[in-house]
Amino acid sequence: MSAVFAFLLRTIGIGGCAFLALYVYDWGLPGASRIPYLSSIPIIGDLTTGRAHSYAADQVRIATASAKAQCEARMEKTVAAFQYDALAAQLAEERRRRAIADSLAAGAEQRADEALKAKAKAETDLENRIAADTDPDGGRWTEEDGRWNEKR
């Protein structure tokens, strides 16, 4: 490696070596940026990709991160709005079903009250009919009824 530097120093001089070193530092080695992971090595990456290309790559990375953050923020806001709308629709549906259930329960309660009133009226009517029965047997089984039942 030092032989190459000595040859370049003798051939193009100190000024040429300085120019070549600044050129490589600024623009990198041609074709070296296509080697995978070479640019991720700290010092060698700067020499191979060059300051201009690494600066541009950093700016692209910063702009991409900023755009990605804005996009994710919009996406989160959209998702939050969607979730809010979905929850509002679910709440409205549950309220509608609750109103239906309440009306059905009120109807059932009213029918139960009417059934109890009808039962009480039927019992009262039965008691009145029993009290009004003036037959001499008093509405009980008689011997005649028993004989008739045996023939059956």
Short mmCIF file of N, CA and C in Angstrom, two decimals:
data_model
loop_
_atom_site.label_atom_id
_atom_site.label_comp_id
_atom_site.label_asym_id
_atom_site.label_seq_id
_atom_site.Cartn_x
_atom_site.Cartn_y
_atom_site.Cartn_z
N MET A 1 0.82 -1.17 0.00
CA MET A 1 0.00 0.00 0.00
C MET A 1 0.88 1.26 0.00
N SER A 2 1.94 1.21 0.83
CA SER A 2 2.83 2.38 0.87
C SER A 2 3.57 2.55 -0.45
N ALA A 3 3.78 1.46 -1.19
CA ALA A 3 4.42 1.55 -2.50
C ALA A 3 3.55 2.35 -3.46
N VAL A 4 2.23 2.15 -3.35
CA VAL A 4 1.31 2.88 -4.23
C VAL A 4 1.37 4.37 -3.89
N PHE A 5 1.36 4.69 -2.60
CA PHE A 5 1.45 6.09 -2.20
C PHE A 5 2.78 6.72 -2.64
N ALA A 6 3.87 5.98 -2.51
CA ALA A 6 5.18 6.50 -2.93
C ALA A 6 5.19 6.73 -4.44
N PHE A 7 4.62 5.82 -5.21
CA PHE A 7 4.55 5.97 -6.67
C PHE A 7 3.73 7.20 -7.04
N LEU A 8 2.56 7.37 -6.39
CA LEU A 8 1.72 8.53 -6.68
C LEU A 8 2.41 9.84 -6.28
N LEU A 9 3.12 9.82 -5.15
CA LEU A 9 3.82 11.01 -4.68
C LEU A 9 4.91 11.41 -5.65
N ARG A 10 5.66 10.41 -6.18
CA ARG A 10 6.71 10.73 -7.15
C ARG A 10 6.13 11.16 -8.49
N THR A 11 4.99 10.57 -8.87
CA THR A 11 4.44 10.84 -10.20
C THR A 11 3.72 12.17 -10.25
N ILE A 12 2.79 12.41 -9.33
CA ILE A 12 1.98 13.64 -9.44
C ILE A 12 2.33 14.68 -8.39
N GLY A 13 3.16 14.36 -7.46
CA GLY A 13 3.61 15.33 -6.46
C GLY A 13 2.63 15.47 -5.30
N ILE A 14 3.06 16.37 -4.39
CA ILE A 14 2.27 16.57 -3.17
C ILE A 14 0.95 17.25 -3.51
N GLY A 15 0.96 18.18 -4.39
CA GLY A 15 -0.26 18.89 -4.80
C GLY A 15 -1.26 17.94 -5.43
N GLY A 16 -0.76 17.06 -6.32
CA GLY A 16 -1.65 16.09 -6.97
C GLY A 16 -2.22 15.10 -5.97
N CYS A 17 -1.37 14.64 -5.02
CA CYS A 17 -1.86 13.72 -3.98
C CYS A 17 -2.91 14.40 -3.11
N ALA A 18 -2.67 15.68 -2.76
CA ALA A 18 -3.64 16.43 -1.96
C ALA A 18 -4.95 16.59 -2.73
N PHE A 19 -4.84 16.93 -4.01
CA PHE A 19 -6.04 17.07 -4.84
C PHE A 19 -6.80 15.74 -4.92
N LEU A 20 -6.06 14.66 -5.16
CA LEU A 20 -6.67 13.33 -5.25
C LEU A 20 -7.33 12.93 -3.92
N ALA A 21 -6.67 13.23 -2.80
CA ALA A 21 -7.23 12.90 -1.49
C ALA A 21 -8.49 13.70 -1.23
N LEU A 22 -8.48 15.00 -1.57
CA LEU A 22 -9.68 15.82 -1.37
C LEU A 22 -10.81 15.39 -2.31
N TYR A 23 -10.46 15.00 -3.51
CA TYR A 23 -11.46 14.53 -4.47
C TYR A 23 -12.13 13.25 -3.95
N VAL A 24 -11.31 12.30 -3.48
CA VAL A 24 -11.86 11.04 -2.95
C VAL A 24 -12.67 11.32 -1.70
N TYR A 25 -12.21 12.25 -0.85
CA TYR A 25 -12.95 12.58 0.36
C TYR A 25 -14.30 13.21 0.00
N ASP A 26 -14.31 14.09 -1.00
CA ASP A 26 -15.53 14.78 -1.35
C ASP A 26 -16.50 13.91 -2.16
N TRP A 27 -16.02 13.20 -3.15
CA TRP A 27 -16.91 12.44 -4.04
C TRP A 27 -16.83 10.93 -3.87
N GLY A 28 -15.88 10.44 -3.17
CA GLY A 28 -15.78 9.00 -2.92
C GLY A 28 -15.10 8.27 -4.08
N LEU A 29 -14.90 7.00 -3.89
CA LEU A 29 -14.30 6.16 -4.94
C LEU A 29 -15.41 5.75 -5.91
N PRO A 30 -15.17 5.90 -7.21
CA PRO A 30 -16.21 5.52 -8.16
C PRO A 30 -16.50 4.02 -8.07
N GLY A 31 -17.77 3.67 -8.01
CA GLY A 31 -18.18 2.27 -7.97
C GLY A 31 -18.15 1.64 -6.59
N ALA A 32 -17.48 2.28 -5.63
CA ALA A 32 -17.38 1.69 -4.29
C ALA A 32 -18.70 1.78 -3.53
N SER A 33 -19.54 2.71 -3.93
CA SER A 33 -20.82 2.84 -3.22
C SER A 33 -21.77 1.69 -3.54
N ARG A 34 -21.46 0.94 -4.58
CA ARG A 34 -22.31 -0.20 -4.94
C ARG A 34 -22.00 -1.44 -4.12
N ILE A 35 -20.93 -1.42 -3.35
CA ILE A 35 -20.57 -2.57 -2.51
C ILE A 35 -21.45 -2.52 -1.26
N PRO A 36 -22.20 -3.58 -1.01
CA PRO A 36 -23.13 -3.54 0.13
C PRO A 36 -22.38 -3.42 1.47
N TYR A 37 -22.98 -2.66 2.37
CA TYR A 37 -22.51 -2.47 3.75
C TYR A 37 -21.13 -1.79 3.86
N LEU A 38 -20.51 -1.45 2.76
CA LEU A 38 -19.21 -0.78 2.83
C LEU A 38 -19.39 0.65 3.35
N SER A 39 -20.50 1.27 3.00
CA SER A 39 -20.72 2.66 3.44
C SER A 39 -21.11 2.74 4.91
N SER A 40 -21.49 1.62 5.53
CA SER A 40 -21.87 1.66 6.94
C SER A 40 -20.67 1.59 7.87
N ILE A 41 -19.48 1.28 7.36
CA ILE A 41 -18.26 1.28 8.18
C ILE A 41 -17.84 2.73 8.36
N PRO A 42 -17.57 3.19 9.58
CA PRO A 42 -17.42 4.62 9.85
C PRO A 42 -16.41 5.37 8.97
N ILE A 43 -15.15 5.09 8.99
CA ILE A 43 -14.17 5.89 8.25
C ILE A 43 -14.11 5.44 6.79
N ILE A 44 -14.07 4.15 6.58
CA ILE A 44 -14.00 3.63 5.21
C ILE A 44 -15.25 3.99 4.44
N GLY A 45 -16.39 4.01 5.10
CA GLY A 45 -17.64 4.38 4.44
C GLY A 45 -17.61 5.81 3.95
N ASP A 46 -17.03 6.72 4.76
CA ASP A 46 -16.91 8.11 4.32
C ASP A 46 -16.00 8.24 3.11
N LEU A 47 -14.91 7.47 3.09
CA LEU A 47 -13.98 7.55 1.96
C LEU A 47 -14.56 6.92 0.70
N THR A 48 -15.30 5.84 0.84
CA THR A 48 -15.82 5.16 -0.35
C THR A 48 -17.03 5.87 -0.94
N THR A 49 -17.93 6.35 -0.08
CA THR A 49 -19.12 7.01 -0.63
C THR A 49 -18.90 8.49 -0.88
N GLY A 50 -18.04 9.11 -0.15
CA GLY A 50 -17.79 10.54 -0.34
C GLY A 50 -18.69 11.38 0.52
N ARG A 51 -18.18 12.58 0.82
CA ARG A 51 -18.92 13.48 1.68
C ARG A 51 -20.20 13.94 1.03
N ALA A 52 -20.19 14.24 -0.25
CA ALA A 52 -21.38 14.74 -0.94
C ALA A 52 -22.49 13.68 -0.95
N HIS A 53 -22.12 12.45 -1.27
CA HIS A 53 -23.12 11.39 -1.32
C HIS A 53 -23.64 11.04 0.08
N SER A 54 -22.76 11.03 1.07
CA SER A 54 -23.22 10.70 2.42
C SER A 54 -24.09 11.82 2.98
N TYR A 55 -23.77 13.09 2.64
CA TYR A 55 -24.60 14.21 3.06
C TYR A 55 -25.98 14.10 2.40
N ALA A 56 -25.99 13.79 1.12
CA ALA A 56 -27.26 13.64 0.41
C ALA A 56 -28.07 12.47 0.98
N ALA A 57 -27.40 11.38 1.28
CA ALA A 57 -28.09 10.22 1.86
C ALA A 57 -28.66 10.57 3.24
N ASP A 58 -27.89 11.36 4.03
CA ASP A 58 -28.39 11.78 5.34
C ASP A 58 -29.62 12.69 5.20
N GLN A 59 -29.57 13.61 4.23
CA GLN A 59 -30.72 14.49 4.01
C GLN A 59 -31.95 13.71 3.56
N VAL A 60 -31.74 12.73 2.69
CA VAL A 60 -32.86 11.89 2.26
C VAL A 60 -33.41 11.11 3.45
N ARG A 61 -32.54 10.58 4.29
CA ARG A 61 -32.97 9.83 5.46
C ARG A 61 -33.77 10.73 6.41
N ILE A 62 -33.30 11.98 6.62
CA ILE A 62 -34.01 12.91 7.50
C ILE A 62 -35.37 13.27 6.92
N ALA A 63 -35.40 13.57 5.61
CA ALA A 63 -36.67 13.93 4.97
C ALA A 63 -37.64 12.75 4.98
N THR A 64 -37.11 11.56 4.75
CA THR A 64 -37.97 10.38 4.76
C THR A 64 -38.53 10.13 6.16
N ALA A 65 -37.70 10.31 7.17
CA ALA A 65 -38.16 10.11 8.55
C ALA A 65 -39.24 11.14 8.89
N SER A 66 -39.04 12.38 8.46
CA SER A 66 -40.03 13.43 8.74
C SER A 66 -41.35 13.12 8.02
N ALA A 67 -41.26 12.76 6.74
CA ALA A 67 -42.47 12.42 5.99
C ALA A 67 -43.17 11.19 6.58
N LYS A 68 -42.36 10.23 7.01
CA LYS A 68 -42.93 9.02 7.60
C LYS A 68 -43.65 9.36 8.91
N ALA A 69 -43.05 10.25 9.72
CA ALA A 69 -43.68 10.66 10.98
C ALA A 69 -44.99 11.38 10.72
N GLN A 70 -45.00 12.27 9.71
CA GLN A 70 -46.24 12.98 9.38
C GLN A 70 -47.30 12.01 8.88
N CYS A 71 -46.88 11.07 8.06
CA CYS A 71 -47.82 10.07 7.52
C CYS A 71 -48.39 9.22 8.64
N GLU A 72 -47.53 8.80 9.57
CA GLU A 72 -48.01 7.99 10.69
C GLU A 72 -48.95 8.78 11.59
N ALA A 73 -48.66 10.09 11.75
CA ALA A 73 -49.55 10.93 12.56
C ALA A 73 -50.92 11.05 11.89
N ARG A 74 -50.93 11.26 10.56
CA ARG A 74 -52.20 11.31 9.84
C ARG A 74 -52.94 9.98 9.93
N MET A 75 -52.17 8.89 9.80
CA MET A 75 -52.77 7.56 9.86
C MET A 75 -53.37 7.32 11.24
N GLU A 76 -52.63 7.74 12.29
CA GLU A 76 -53.13 7.56 13.66
C GLU A 76 -54.39 8.39 13.87
N LYS A 77 -54.40 9.62 13.31
CA LYS A 77 -55.58 10.47 13.44
C LYS A 77 -56.75 9.85 12.69
N THR A 78 -56.48 9.29 11.51
CA THR A 78 -57.53 8.64 10.73
C THR A 78 -58.06 7.42 11.45
N VAL A 79 -57.16 6.64 12.00
CA VAL A 79 -57.58 5.44 12.74
C VAL A 79 -58.38 5.85 13.97
N ALA A 80 -57.92 6.90 14.65
CA ALA A 80 -58.64 7.35 15.84
C ALA A 80 -60.04 7.83 15.45
N ALA A 81 -60.16 8.56 14.34
CA ALA A 81 -61.47 9.03 13.88
C ALA A 81 -62.34 7.84 13.50
N PHE A 82 -61.75 6.87 12.83
CA PHE A 82 -62.50 5.66 12.46
C PHE A 82 -62.97 4.91 13.69
N GLN A 83 -62.09 4.77 14.67
CA GLN A 83 -62.47 4.08 15.90
C GLN A 83 -63.57 4.85 16.63
N TYR A 84 -63.46 6.19 16.63
CA TYR A 84 -64.50 7.00 17.26
C TYR A 84 -65.84 6.79 16.57
N ASP A 85 -65.83 6.82 15.22
CA ASP A 85 -67.07 6.61 14.47
C ASP A 85 -67.64 5.22 14.72
N ALA A 86 -66.77 4.22 14.77
CA ALA A 86 -67.23 2.85 15.02
C ALA A 86 -67.82 2.73 16.42
N LEU A 87 -67.18 3.35 17.41
CA LEU A 87 -67.71 3.29 18.77
C LEU A 87 -69.02 4.07 18.89
N ALA A 88 -69.13 5.18 18.18
CA ALA A 88 -70.38 5.95 18.20
C ALA A 88 -71.51 5.13 17.57
N ALA A 89 -71.22 4.44 16.48
CA ALA A 89 -72.24 3.60 15.84
C ALA A 89 -72.62 2.44 16.75
N GLN A 90 -71.65 1.86 17.41
CA GLN A 90 -71.93 0.76 18.34
C GLN A 90 -72.78 1.25 19.50
N LEU A 91 -72.47 2.43 20.03
CA LEU A 91 -73.24 3.00 21.13
C LEU A 91 -74.68 3.28 20.69
N ALA A 92 -74.85 3.83 19.48
CA ALA A 92 -76.19 4.10 18.98
C ALA A 92 -76.99 2.80 18.82
N GLU A 93 -76.35 1.77 18.31
CA GLU A 93 -77.01 0.47 18.16
C GLU A 93 -77.40 -0.11 19.53
N GLU A 94 -76.51 0.00 20.50
CA GLU A 94 -76.82 -0.52 21.84
C GLU A 94 -77.95 0.28 22.48
N ARG A 95 -77.99 1.58 22.27
CA ARG A 95 -79.08 2.40 22.80
C ARG A 95 -80.41 2.02 22.14
N ARG A 96 -80.37 1.78 20.83
CA ARG A 96 -81.58 1.37 20.11
C ARG A 96 -82.09 0.04 20.65
N ARG A 97 -81.17 -0.91 20.81
CA ARG A 97 -81.57 -2.21 21.34
C ARG A 97 -82.08 -2.10 22.78
N ARG A 98 -81.48 -1.21 23.57
CA ARG A 98 -81.92 -1.01 24.95
C ARG A 98 -83.34 -0.45 24.98
N ALA A 99 -83.64 0.49 24.08
CA ALA A 99 -84.98 1.05 24.01
C ALA A 99 -86.00 -0.02 23.62
N ILE A 100 -85.63 -0.88 22.67
CA ILE A 100 -86.52 -1.98 22.28
C ILE A 100 -86.73 -2.92 23.46
N ALA A 101 -85.65 -3.26 24.16
CA ALA A 101 -85.77 -4.16 25.31
C ALA A 101 -86.62 -3.55 26.41
N ASP A 102 -86.47 -2.25 26.64
CA ASP A 102 -87.28 -1.58 27.67
C ASP A 102 -88.75 -1.60 27.30
N SER A 103 -89.06 -1.33 26.03
CA SER A 103 -90.47 -1.34 25.62
C SER A 103 -91.05 -2.76 25.70
N LEU A 104 -90.24 -3.76 25.32
CA LEU A 104 -90.72 -5.14 25.43
C LEU A 104 -90.92 -5.53 26.89
N ALA A 105 -90.03 -5.10 27.76
CA ALA A 105 -90.18 -5.41 29.19
C ALA A 105 -91.42 -4.73 29.76
N ALA A 106 -91.67 -3.48 29.34
CA ALA A 106 -92.87 -2.78 29.83
C ALA A 106 -94.12 -3.49 29.33
N GLY A 107 -94.12 -3.94 28.09
CA GLY A 107 -95.26 -4.69 27.56
C GLY A 107 -95.47 -5.99 28.30
N ALA A 108 -94.38 -6.69 28.60
CA ALA A 108 -94.49 -7.95 29.33
C ALA A 108 -95.01 -7.71 30.74
N GLU A 109 -94.55 -6.65 31.37
CA GLU A 109 -95.03 -6.32 32.71
C GLU A 109 -96.52 -5.99 32.70
N GLN A 110 -96.94 -5.25 31.67
CA GLN A 110 -98.35 -4.90 31.55
C GLN A 110 -99.20 -6.17 31.33
N ARG A 111 -98.72 -7.07 30.47
CA ARG A 111 -99.44 -8.32 30.23
C ARG A 111 -99.49 -9.17 31.50
N ALA A 112 -98.41 -9.18 32.28
CA ALA A 112 -98.41 -9.93 33.54
C ALA A 112 -99.43 -9.35 34.51
N ASP A 113 -99.50 -8.01 34.60
CA ASP A 113 -100.49 -7.38 35.47
C ASP A 113 -101.91 -7.73 35.02
N GLU A 114 -102.14 -7.69 33.71
CA GLU A 114 -103.46 -8.03 33.18
C GLU A 114 -103.79 -9.50 33.47
N ALA A 115 -102.79 -10.39 33.35
CA ALA A 115 -103.01 -11.81 33.65
C ALA A 115 -103.36 -12.01 35.12
N LEU A 116 -102.67 -11.30 36.02
CA LEU A 116 -102.99 -11.39 37.45
C LEU A 116 -104.40 -10.88 37.74
N LYS A 117 -104.80 -9.79 37.08
CA LYS A 117 -106.14 -9.25 37.27
C LYS A 117 -107.18 -10.25 36.75
N ALA A 118 -106.89 -10.86 35.58
CA ALA A 118 -107.81 -11.85 35.01
C ALA A 118 -107.92 -13.07 35.92
N LYS A 119 -106.80 -13.49 36.50
CA LYS A 119 -106.82 -14.63 37.42
C LYS A 119 -107.65 -14.30 38.66
N ALA A 120 -107.44 -13.12 39.21
CA ALA A 120 -108.20 -12.71 40.39
C ALA A 120 -109.69 -12.63 40.07
N LYS A 121 -110.02 -12.10 38.89
CA LYS A 121 -111.43 -12.01 38.48
C LYS A 121 -112.01 -13.40 38.31
N ALA A 122 -111.24 -14.33 37.68
CA ALA A 122 -111.73 -15.69 37.49
C ALA A 122 -111.94 -16.38 38.84
N GLU A 123 -111.04 -16.18 39.76
CA GLU A 123 -111.20 -16.78 41.09
C GLU A 123 -112.42 -16.21 41.80
N THR A 124 -112.61 -14.90 41.67
CA THR A 124 -113.78 -14.26 42.28
C THR A 124 -115.06 -14.78 41.65
N ASP A 125 -115.07 -14.90 40.32
CA ASP A 125 -116.24 -15.44 39.63
C ASP A 125 -116.53 -16.87 40.07
N LEU A 126 -115.47 -17.67 40.22
CA LEU A 126 -115.64 -19.05 40.65
C LEU A 126 -116.21 -19.11 42.07
N GLU A 127 -115.65 -18.28 42.94
CA GLU A 127 -116.16 -18.24 44.31
C GLU A 127 -117.64 -17.81 44.32
N ASN A 128 -117.99 -16.85 43.48
CA ASN A 128 -119.37 -16.39 43.39
C ASN A 128 -120.28 -17.49 42.87
N ARG A 129 -119.83 -18.25 41.86
CA ARG A 129 -120.63 -19.35 41.32
C ARG A 129 -120.80 -20.45 42.35
N ILE A 130 -119.73 -20.71 43.12
CA ILE A 130 -119.81 -21.74 44.16
C ILE A 130 -120.81 -21.29 45.24
N ALA A 131 -120.73 -20.02 45.62
CA ALA A 131 -121.65 -19.51 46.63
C ALA A 131 -123.09 -19.48 46.12
N ALA A 132 -123.25 -19.26 44.83
CA ALA A 132 -124.59 -19.18 44.25
C ALA A 132 -125.20 -20.57 44.00
N ASP A 133 -124.41 -21.63 44.11
CA ASP A 133 -124.90 -22.99 43.86
C ASP A 133 -125.83 -23.39 45.02
N THR A 134 -127.12 -23.55 44.72
CA THR A 134 -128.11 -23.87 45.74
C THR A 134 -128.65 -25.29 45.57
N ASP A 135 -127.99 -26.06 44.81
CA ASP A 135 -128.40 -27.46 44.60
C ASP A 135 -128.37 -28.18 45.94
N PRO A 136 -129.27 -29.14 46.18
CA PRO A 136 -129.26 -29.81 47.48
C PRO A 136 -127.98 -30.61 47.72
N ASP A 137 -127.36 -31.10 46.64
CA ASP A 137 -126.13 -31.86 46.87
C ASP A 137 -124.92 -30.94 47.03
N GLY A 138 -125.09 -29.68 46.77
CA GLY A 138 -124.01 -28.72 46.98
C GLY A 138 -122.86 -28.85 46.00
N GLY A 139 -123.15 -29.43 44.84
CA GLY A 139 -122.12 -29.56 43.81
C GLY A 139 -121.11 -30.63 44.13
N ARG A 140 -121.51 -31.62 44.97
CA ARG A 140 -120.59 -32.70 45.32
C ARG A 140 -121.04 -33.95 44.61
N TRP A 141 -120.17 -34.92 44.61
CA TRP A 141 -120.51 -36.20 43.98
C TRP A 141 -121.61 -36.89 44.81
N THR A 142 -122.55 -37.38 44.12
CA THR A 142 -123.63 -38.13 44.77
C THR A 142 -123.53 -39.60 44.41
N GLU A 143 -124.38 -40.41 45.01
CA GLU A 143 -124.37 -41.83 44.68
C GLU A 143 -124.77 -42.04 43.23
N GLU A 144 -125.65 -41.24 42.78
CA GLU A 144 -126.09 -41.33 41.39
C GLU A 144 -124.93 -41.03 40.44
N ASP A 145 -124.15 -40.03 40.78
CA ASP A 145 -122.96 -39.72 39.97
C ASP A 145 -121.97 -40.86 39.99
N GLY A 146 -121.81 -41.51 41.14
CA GLY A 146 -120.90 -42.64 41.23
C GLY A 146 -121.39 -43.81 40.41
N ARG A 147 -122.70 -44.09 40.41
CA ARG A 147 -123.25 -45.16 39.58
C ARG A 147 -123.07 -44.86 38.09
N TRP A 148 -123.32 -43.63 37.77
CA TRP A 148 -123.15 -43.23 36.37
C TRP A 148 -121.68 -43.39 35.95
N ASN A 149 -120.76 -43.05 36.85
CA ASN A 149 -119.32 -43.14 36.57
C ASN A 149 -118.89 -44.59 36.41
N GLU A 150 -119.54 -45.54 37.14
CA GLU A 150 -119.19 -46.95 37.02
C GLU A 150 -119.61 -47.51 35.67
N LYS A 151 -120.69 -47.02 35.10
CA LYS A 151 -121.19 -47.49 33.80
C LYS A 151 -120.29 -47.03 32.66
N ARG A 152 -119.63 -46.07 32.89
CA ARG A 152 -118.77 -45.50 31.84
C ARG A 152 -117.59 -46.31 31.62
#
